[in-house]
GROMACS .gro file of C-alpha atoms in nm:
model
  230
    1UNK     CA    1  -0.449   5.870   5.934
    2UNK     CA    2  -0.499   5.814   6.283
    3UNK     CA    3  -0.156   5.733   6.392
    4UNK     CA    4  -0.265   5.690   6.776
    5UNK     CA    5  -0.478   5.454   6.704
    6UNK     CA    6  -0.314   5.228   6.423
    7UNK     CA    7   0.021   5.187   6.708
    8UNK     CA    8  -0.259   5.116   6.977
    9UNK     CA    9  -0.423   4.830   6.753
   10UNK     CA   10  -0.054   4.675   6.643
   11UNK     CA   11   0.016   4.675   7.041
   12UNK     CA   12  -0.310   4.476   7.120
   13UNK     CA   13  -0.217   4.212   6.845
   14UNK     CA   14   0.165   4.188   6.952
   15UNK     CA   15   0.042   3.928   7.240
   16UNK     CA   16  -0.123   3.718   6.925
   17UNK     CA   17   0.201   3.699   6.754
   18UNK     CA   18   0.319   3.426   6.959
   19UNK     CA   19   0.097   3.236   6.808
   20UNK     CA   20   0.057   3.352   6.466
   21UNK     CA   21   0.439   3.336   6.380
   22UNK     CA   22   0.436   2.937   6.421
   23UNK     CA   23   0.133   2.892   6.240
   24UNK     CA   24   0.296   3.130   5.951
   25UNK     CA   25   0.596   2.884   5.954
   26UNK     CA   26   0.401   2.574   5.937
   27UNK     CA   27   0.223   2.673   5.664
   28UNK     CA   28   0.557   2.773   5.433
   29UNK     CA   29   0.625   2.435   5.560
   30UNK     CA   30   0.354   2.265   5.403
   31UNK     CA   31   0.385   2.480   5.087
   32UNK     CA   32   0.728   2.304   5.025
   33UNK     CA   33   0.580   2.006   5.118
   34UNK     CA   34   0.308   2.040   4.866
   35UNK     CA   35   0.587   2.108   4.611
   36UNK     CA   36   0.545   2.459   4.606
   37UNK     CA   37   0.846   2.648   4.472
   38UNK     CA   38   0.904   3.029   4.722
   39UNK     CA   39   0.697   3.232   4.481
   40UNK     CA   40   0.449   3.020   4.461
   41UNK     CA   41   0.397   2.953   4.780
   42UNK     CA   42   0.454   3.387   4.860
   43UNK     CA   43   0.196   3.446   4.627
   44UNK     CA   44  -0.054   3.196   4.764
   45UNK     CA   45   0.015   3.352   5.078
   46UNK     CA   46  -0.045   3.737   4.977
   47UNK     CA   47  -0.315   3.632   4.781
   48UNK     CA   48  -0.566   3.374   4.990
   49UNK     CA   49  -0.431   3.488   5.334
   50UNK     CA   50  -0.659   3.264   5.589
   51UNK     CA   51  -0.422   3.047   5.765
   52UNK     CA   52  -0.647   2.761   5.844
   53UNK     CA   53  -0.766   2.701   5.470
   54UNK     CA   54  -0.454   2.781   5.382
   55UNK     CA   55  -0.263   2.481   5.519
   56UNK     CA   56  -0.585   2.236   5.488
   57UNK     CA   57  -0.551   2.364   5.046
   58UNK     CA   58  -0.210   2.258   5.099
   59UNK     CA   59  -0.218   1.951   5.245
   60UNK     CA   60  -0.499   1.856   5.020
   61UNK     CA   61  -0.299   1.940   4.713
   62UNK     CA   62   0.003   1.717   4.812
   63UNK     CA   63  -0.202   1.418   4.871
   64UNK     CA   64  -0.353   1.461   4.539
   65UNK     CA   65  -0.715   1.539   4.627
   66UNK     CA   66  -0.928   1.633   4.345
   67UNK     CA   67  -0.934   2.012   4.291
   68UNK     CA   68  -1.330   2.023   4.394
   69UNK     CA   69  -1.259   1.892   4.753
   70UNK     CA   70  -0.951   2.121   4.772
   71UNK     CA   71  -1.199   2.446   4.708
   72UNK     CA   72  -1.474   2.306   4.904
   73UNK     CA   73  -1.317   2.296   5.195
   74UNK     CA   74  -1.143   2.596   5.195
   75UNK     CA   75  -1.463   2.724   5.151
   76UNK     CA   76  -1.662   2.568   5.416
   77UNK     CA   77  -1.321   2.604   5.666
   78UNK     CA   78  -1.400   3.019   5.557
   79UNK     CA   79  -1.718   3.018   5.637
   80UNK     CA   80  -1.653   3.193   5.975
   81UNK     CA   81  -1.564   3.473   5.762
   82UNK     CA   82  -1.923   3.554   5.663
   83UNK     CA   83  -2.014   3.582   6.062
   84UNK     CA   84  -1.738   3.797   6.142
   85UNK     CA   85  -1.778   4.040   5.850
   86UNK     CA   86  -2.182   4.055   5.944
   87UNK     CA   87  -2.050   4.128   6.315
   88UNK     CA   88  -1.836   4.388   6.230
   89UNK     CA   89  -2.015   4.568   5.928
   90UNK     CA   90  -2.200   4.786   6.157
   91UNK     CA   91  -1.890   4.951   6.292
   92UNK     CA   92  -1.757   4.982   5.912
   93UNK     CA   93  -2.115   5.119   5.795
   94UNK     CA   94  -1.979   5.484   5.715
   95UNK     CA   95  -1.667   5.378   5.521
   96UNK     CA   96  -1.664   5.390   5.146
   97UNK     CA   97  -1.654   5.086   4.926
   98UNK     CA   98  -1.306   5.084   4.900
   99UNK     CA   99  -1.185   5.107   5.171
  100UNK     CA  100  -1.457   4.812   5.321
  101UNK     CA  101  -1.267   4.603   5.037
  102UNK     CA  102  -0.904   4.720   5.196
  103UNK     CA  103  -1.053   4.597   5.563
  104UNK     CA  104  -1.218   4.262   5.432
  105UNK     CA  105  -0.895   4.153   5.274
  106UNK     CA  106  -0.714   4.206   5.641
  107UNK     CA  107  -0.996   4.003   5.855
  108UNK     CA  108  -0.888   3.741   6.048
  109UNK     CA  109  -0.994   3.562   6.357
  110UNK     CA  110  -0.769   3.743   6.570
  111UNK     CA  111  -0.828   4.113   6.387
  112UNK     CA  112  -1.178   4.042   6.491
  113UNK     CA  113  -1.140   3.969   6.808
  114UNK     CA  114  -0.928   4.204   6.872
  115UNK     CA  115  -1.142   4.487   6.750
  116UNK     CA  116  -1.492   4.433   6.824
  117UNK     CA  117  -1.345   4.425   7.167
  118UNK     CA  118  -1.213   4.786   7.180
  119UNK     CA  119  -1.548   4.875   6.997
  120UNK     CA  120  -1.699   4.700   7.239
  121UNK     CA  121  -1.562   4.884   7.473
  122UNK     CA  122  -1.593   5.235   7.690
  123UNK     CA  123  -1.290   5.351   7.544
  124UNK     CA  124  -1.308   5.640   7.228
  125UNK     CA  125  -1.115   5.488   6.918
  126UNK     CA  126  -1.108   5.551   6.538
  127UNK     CA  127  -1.247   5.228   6.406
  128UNK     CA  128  -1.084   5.206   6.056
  129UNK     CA  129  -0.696   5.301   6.211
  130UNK     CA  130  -0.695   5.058   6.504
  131UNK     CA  131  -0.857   4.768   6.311
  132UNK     CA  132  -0.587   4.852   6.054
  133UNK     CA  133  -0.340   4.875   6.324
  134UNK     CA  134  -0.438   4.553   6.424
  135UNK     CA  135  -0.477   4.353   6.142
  136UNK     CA  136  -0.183   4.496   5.881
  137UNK     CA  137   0.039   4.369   6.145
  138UNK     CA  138  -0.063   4.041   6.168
  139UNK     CA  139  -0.092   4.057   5.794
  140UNK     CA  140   0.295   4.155   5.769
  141UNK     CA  141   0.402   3.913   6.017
  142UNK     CA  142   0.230   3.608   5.872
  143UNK     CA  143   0.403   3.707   5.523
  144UNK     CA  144   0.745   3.706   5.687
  145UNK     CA  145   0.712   3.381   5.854
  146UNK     CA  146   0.536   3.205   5.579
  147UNK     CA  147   0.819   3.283   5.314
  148UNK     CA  148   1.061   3.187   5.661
  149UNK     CA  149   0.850   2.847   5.666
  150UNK     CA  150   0.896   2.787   5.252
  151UNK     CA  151   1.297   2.884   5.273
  152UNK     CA  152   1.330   2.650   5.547
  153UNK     CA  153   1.126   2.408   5.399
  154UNK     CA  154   1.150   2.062   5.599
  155UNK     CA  155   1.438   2.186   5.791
  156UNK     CA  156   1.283   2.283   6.114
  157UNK     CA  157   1.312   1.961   6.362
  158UNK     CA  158   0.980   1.800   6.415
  159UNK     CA  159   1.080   1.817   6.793
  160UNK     CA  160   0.985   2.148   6.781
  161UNK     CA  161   0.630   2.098   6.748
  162UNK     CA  162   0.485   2.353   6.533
  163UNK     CA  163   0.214   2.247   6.441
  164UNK     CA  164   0.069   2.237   6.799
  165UNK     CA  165   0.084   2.640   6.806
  166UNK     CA  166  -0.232   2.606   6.541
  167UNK     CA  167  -0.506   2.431   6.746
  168UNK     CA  168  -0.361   2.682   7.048
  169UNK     CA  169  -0.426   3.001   6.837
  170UNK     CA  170  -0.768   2.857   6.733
  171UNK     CA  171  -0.885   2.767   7.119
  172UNK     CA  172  -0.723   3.093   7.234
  173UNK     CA  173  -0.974   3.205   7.007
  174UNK     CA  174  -1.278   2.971   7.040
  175UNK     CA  175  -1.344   2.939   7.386
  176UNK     CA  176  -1.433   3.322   7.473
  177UNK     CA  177  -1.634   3.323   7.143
  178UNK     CA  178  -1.896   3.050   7.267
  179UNK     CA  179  -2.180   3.268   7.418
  180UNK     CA  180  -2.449   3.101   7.382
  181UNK     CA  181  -2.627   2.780   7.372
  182UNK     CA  182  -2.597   2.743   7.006
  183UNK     CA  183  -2.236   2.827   6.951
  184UNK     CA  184  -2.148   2.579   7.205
  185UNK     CA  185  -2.340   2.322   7.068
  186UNK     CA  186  -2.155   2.377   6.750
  187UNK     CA  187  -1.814   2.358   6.849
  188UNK     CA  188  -1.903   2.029   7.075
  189UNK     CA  189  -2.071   1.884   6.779
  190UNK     CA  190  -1.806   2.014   6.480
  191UNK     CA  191  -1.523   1.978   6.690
  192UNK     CA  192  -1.595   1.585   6.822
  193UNK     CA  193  -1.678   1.462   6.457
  194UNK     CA  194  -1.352   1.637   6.314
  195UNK     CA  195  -1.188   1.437   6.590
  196UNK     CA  196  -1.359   1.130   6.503
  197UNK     CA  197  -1.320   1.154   6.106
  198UNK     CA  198  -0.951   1.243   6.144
  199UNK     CA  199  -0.866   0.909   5.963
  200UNK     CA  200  -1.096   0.971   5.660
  201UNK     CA  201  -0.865   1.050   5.333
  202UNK     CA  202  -0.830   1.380   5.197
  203UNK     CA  203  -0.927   1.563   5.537
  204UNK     CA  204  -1.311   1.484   5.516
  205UNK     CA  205  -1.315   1.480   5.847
  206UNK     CA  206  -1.297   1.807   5.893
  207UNK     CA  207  -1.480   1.951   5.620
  208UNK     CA  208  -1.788   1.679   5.773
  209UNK     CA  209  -1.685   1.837   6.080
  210UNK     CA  210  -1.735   2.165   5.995
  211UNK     CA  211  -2.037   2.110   5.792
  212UNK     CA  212  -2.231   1.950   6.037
  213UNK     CA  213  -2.100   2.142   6.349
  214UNK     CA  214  -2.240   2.495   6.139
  215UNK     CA  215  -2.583   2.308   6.048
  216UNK     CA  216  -2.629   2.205   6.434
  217UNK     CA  217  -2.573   2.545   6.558
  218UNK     CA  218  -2.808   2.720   6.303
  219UNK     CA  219  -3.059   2.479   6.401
  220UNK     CA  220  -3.024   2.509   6.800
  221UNK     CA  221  -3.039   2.897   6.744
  222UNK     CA  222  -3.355   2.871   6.547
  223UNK     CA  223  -3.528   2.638   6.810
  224UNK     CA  224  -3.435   2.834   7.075
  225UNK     CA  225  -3.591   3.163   6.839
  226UNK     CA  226  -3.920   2.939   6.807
  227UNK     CA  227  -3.944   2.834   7.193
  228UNK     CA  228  -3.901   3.216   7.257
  229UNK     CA  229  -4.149   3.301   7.030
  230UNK     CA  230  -4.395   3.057   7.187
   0.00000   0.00000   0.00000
């Protein structure tokens, strides 16, 4: 183990936590609100780990949504998750198997980030240890404040404004991650229809949002592949 590098990643992600430890109490929050008891609502937690589908599942499950729409977003909200991992699989290539399992379980947005940026740049580091670094601490510290968020349940004032820290973490994230042409046109396009279908029931909105926003970028990036190619 690569000690050096594993305290050098958990440093780089301590500026993140600002974010992430709201976002870990809102969505305790809406476990108890989706009548979660604490170990449920722990082991959902440990288990799924992805913040955004996370609280979406939840929501969906205390309005009573139909157990299809529940998975399908999640899925489509997860999506992200196929980009990152084909992103950062090059770095990983040398790793065995099981330790490529231990590092998918651990992505996140922000472990991501994070790390293809150090890889990224001039700087010497051991891959594995400082995306580890990295990403087991904003593992641990989303635990803590999600079983925080279930124990306080609906006790934390609403003047506090929580759930504000969410879209935050997400643009902190967003903005510096559109490139290009076609990653720009689908945040405008995903981003302005989940806006404008936030009044549909069961969250459509955003899983239309999301849909439609991935489809339009796919499609930008492969005109702009056949105008090039031309």
């Amino acid at each position: 183990m690569d000690t050096t590098a594993f305290r050098h990643g958990a440093r780089d992600a301590v500026p993140l936590l600002l974010g992430i430890v709201p976002f870990g109490l809102v969505a305790g929050i809406a476990a108890v609100n989706a009548g979660f008891g604490l170990p449920m609502a722990v082991g959902l937690s440990v288990v799924v780990f992805a913040g955004a589908s996370q609280i979406a599942a939840l929501e969906l499950l205390g309005q009573n949504a139909p157990l299809s729409v529940v998975v399908v977003t999640a899925v489509v909200i997860n999506l992200r998750y196929l980009m990152y991992s084909a992103s950062i699989a090059p770095y990983f290539r040398e790793f065995s198997a099981r330790w490529k399992a231990v590092l998918a379980y651990v992505l996140t947005d922000q472990a991501y980030a994070i790390s293809v940026a150090s890889y990224r740049s001039d700087r010497p580091v051991d891959r594995k240890w400082y995306y580890l670094g990295a990403a087991v601490t904003l593992w641990a510290v989303w635990q803590v404040t999600t079983i925080a968020g279930a124990l306080l349940g609906t006790g934390v004032p609403d003047a506090w404004g929580l759930e504000f820290a969410i879209p935050l973490v997400f643009l902190a994230i967003l903005v510096p991650a559109i490139e290009d042409r076609a990653s720009a046109v689908a945040a405008v396009v995903g981003g302005s229809l989940a806006v404008l279908g936030a009044g549909l029931p069961l969250n459509l909105g955003l899983l239309v949002g999301s849909g439609v926003g991935i489809t339009a970028g796919v499609l930008t990036e492969s005109l702009a592949e056949g105008t090039d190619g031309d």
